[in-house]
Tab-separated table of C-alpha atoms in Angstrom:
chain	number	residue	atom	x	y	z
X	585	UNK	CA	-11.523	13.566	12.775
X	586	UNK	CA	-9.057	11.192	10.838
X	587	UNK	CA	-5.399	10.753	10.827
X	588	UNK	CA	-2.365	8.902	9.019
X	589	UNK	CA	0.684	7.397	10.384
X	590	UNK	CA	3.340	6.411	7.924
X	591	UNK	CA	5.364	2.872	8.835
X	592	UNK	CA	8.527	1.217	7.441
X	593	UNK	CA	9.115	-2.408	8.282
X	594	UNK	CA	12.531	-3.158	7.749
X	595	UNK	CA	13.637	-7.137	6.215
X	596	UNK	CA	15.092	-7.752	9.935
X	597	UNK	CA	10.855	-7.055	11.184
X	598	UNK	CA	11.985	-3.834	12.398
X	599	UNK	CA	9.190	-1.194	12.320
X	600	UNK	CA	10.298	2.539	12.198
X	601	UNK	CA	7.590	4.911	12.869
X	602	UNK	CA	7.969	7.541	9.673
X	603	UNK	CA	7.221	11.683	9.707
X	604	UNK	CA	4.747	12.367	7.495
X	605	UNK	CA	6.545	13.178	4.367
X	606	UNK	CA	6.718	16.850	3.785
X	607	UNK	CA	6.856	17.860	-0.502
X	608	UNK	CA	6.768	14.026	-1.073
X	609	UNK	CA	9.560	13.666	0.501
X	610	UNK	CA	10.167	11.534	3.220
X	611	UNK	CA	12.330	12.316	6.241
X	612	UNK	CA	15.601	9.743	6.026
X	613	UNK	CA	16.376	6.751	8.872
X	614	UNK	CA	20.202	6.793	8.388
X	615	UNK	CA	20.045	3.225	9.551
X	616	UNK	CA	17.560	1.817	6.698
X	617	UNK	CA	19.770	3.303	3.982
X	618	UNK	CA	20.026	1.733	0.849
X	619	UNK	CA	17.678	-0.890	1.627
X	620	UNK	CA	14.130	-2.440	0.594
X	621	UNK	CA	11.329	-1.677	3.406
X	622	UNK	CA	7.156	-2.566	3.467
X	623	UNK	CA	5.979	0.966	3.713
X	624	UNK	CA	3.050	1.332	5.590
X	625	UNK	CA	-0.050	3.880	5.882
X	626	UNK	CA	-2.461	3.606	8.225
X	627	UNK	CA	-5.661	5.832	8.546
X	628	UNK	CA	-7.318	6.137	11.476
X	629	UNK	CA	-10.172	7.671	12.998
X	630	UNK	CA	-9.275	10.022	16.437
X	631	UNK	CA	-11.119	10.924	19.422
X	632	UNK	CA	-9.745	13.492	21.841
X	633	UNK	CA	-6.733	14.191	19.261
X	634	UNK	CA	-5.407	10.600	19.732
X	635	UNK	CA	-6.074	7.457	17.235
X	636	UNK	CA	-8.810	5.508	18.225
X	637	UNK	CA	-10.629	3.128	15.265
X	638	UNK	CA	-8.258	2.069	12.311
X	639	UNK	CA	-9.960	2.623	8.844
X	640	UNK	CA	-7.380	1.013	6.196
X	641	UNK	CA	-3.992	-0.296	5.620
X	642	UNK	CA	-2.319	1.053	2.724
X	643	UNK	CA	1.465	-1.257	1.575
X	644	UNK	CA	3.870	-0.541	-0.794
X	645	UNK	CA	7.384	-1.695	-1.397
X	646	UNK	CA	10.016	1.154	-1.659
X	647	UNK	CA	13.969	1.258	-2.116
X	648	UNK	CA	15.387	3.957	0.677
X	649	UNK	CA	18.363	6.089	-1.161
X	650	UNK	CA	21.650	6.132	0.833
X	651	UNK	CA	20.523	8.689	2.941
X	652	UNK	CA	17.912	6.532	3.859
X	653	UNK	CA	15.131	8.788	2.671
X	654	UNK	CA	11.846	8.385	-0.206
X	655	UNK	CA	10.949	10.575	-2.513
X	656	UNK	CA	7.377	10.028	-3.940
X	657	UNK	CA	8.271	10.689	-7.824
X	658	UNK	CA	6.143	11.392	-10.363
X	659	UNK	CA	6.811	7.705	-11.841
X	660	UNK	CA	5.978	6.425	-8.699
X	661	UNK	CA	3.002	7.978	-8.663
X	662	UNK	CA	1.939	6.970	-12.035
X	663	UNK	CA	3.000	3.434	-11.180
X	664	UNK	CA	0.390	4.013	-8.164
X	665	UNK	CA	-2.208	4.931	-10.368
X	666	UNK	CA	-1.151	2.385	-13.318
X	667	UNK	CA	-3.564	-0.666	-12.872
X	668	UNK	CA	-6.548	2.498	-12.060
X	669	UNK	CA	-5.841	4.406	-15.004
X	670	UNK	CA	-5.493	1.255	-17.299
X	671	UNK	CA	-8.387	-0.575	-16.143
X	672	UNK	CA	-10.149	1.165	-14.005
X	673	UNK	CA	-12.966	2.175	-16.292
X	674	UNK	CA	-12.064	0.028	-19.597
X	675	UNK	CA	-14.244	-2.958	-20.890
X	676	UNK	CA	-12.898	-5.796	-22.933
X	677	UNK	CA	-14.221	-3.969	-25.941
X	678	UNK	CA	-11.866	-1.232	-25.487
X	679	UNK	CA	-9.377	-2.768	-24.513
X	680	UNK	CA	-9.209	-5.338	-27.764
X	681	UNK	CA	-9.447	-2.237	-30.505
X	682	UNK	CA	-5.949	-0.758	-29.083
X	683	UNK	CA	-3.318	-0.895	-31.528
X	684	UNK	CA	-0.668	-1.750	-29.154
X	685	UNK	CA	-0.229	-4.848	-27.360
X	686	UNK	CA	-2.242	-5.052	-24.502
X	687	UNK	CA	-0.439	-4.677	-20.934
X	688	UNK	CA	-0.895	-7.310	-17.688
X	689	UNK	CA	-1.937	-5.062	-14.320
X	690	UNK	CA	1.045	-4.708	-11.830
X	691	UNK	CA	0.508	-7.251	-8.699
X	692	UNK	CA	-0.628	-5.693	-5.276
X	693	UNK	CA	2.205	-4.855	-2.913
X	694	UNK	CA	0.998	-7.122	-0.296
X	695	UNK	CA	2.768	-8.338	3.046
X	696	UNK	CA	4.363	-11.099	4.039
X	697	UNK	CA	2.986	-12.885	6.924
X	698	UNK	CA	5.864	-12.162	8.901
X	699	UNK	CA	5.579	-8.665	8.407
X	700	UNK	CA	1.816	-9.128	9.401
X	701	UNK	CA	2.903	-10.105	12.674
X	702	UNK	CA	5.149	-7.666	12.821
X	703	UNK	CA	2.795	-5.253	12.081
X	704	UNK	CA	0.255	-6.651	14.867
X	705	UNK	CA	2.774	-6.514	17.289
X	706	UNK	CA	3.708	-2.769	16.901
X	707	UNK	CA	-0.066	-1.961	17.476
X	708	UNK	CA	-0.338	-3.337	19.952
X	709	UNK	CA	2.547	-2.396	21.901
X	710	UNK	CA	2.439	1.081	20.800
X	711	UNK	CA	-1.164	2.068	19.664
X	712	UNK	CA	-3.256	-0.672	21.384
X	713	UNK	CA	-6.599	1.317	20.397
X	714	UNK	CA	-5.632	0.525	16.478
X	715	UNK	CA	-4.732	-3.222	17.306
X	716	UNK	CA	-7.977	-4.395	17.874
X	717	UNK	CA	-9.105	-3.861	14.401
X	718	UNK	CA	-5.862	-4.699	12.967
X	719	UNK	CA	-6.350	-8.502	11.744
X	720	UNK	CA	-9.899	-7.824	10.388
X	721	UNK	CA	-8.614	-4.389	8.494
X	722	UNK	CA	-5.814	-6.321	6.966
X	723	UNK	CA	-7.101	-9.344	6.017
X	724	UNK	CA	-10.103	-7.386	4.237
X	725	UNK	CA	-7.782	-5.040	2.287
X	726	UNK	CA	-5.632	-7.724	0.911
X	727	UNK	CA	-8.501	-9.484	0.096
X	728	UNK	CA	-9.532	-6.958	-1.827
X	729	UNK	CA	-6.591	-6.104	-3.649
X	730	UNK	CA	-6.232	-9.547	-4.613
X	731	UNK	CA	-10.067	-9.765	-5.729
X	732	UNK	CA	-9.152	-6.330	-7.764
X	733	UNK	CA	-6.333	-7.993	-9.416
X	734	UNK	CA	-8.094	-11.160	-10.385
X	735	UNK	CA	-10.856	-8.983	-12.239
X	736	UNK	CA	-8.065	-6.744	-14.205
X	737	UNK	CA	-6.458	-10.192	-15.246
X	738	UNK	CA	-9.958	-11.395	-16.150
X	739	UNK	CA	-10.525	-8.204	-18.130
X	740	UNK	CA	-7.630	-8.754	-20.033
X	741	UNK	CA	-8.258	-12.543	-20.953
X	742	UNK	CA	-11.791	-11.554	-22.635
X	743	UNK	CA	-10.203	-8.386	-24.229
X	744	UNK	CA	-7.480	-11.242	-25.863
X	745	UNK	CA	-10.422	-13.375	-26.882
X	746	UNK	CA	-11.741	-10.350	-28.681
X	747	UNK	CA	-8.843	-9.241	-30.699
């Protein structure tokens, strides 16, 4: 079986464990209201109902309402899908006969190194099975979201050289 666990880490490196969100909403922390946060999936494999291999880290960077809640919009979730549905499947052919200008792909949400740590630390105090994995996990997804992001902008530059 697999499983999800939903992560906020606060700009004081505060991580606050996060219900999974129910309509796309999420449920509010009173105490992060108003501010920026590193929200963070993690999926997991389980054994025995309980998580025991981690599988990927998802990031993103969200503004908490004065509640302190998150509602996944539908421009959020085009935003999500924005560099995917823009480049995802385009070749620099395509991309040079559009009539409007062409766009630049959004940057990954990656974390800071700080928050890495942060991160780490949780795991391992709190879900020491996922922690082991951690580092490796990490490092490989923001390596590829970086790699991902160099091959959109590289996309674009030969698209511009064919217009």
């Amino acid at each position: 079986m697999s499983g999800s666990r939903w992560l906020y880490i606060s700009n004081d490196l505060k991580v606050h464990k996060v219900p999974n969100p129910k309509n796309s909403k999420f449920k509010p922390i009173k105490e992060l209201a108003g501010q920026e946060v590193l929200k963070v999936l993690l999926y997991y494999e389980t054994f025995e109902k309980k998580p025991s291999k981690l599988l990927l880290l998802e990031f993103d960077r969200v503004t908490l309402d004065s509640e302190g809640s998150y509602e996944l919009t539908q421009k959020e979730m085009e935003k999500a899908l924005y560099n995917f549905n823009q480049f995802g499947f385009a070749t620099p052919e395509e991309l040079a006969q559009q009539d409007e200008p062409l766009s630049l792909p959004l940057a990954p949400v990656l974390p800071t190194d700080q928050e890495k740590k942060t991160l780490y630390k949780y795991l391992k105090e709190n879900i020491n099975t996922l922690s082991h994995d951690a580092p490796y996990i990490m490092e490989e997804r923001i390596s590829a979201l970086k790699r991902i992001h160099k091959e959109h902008i590289e996309l674009i530059k030969k698209a511009v050289k064919l217009k």
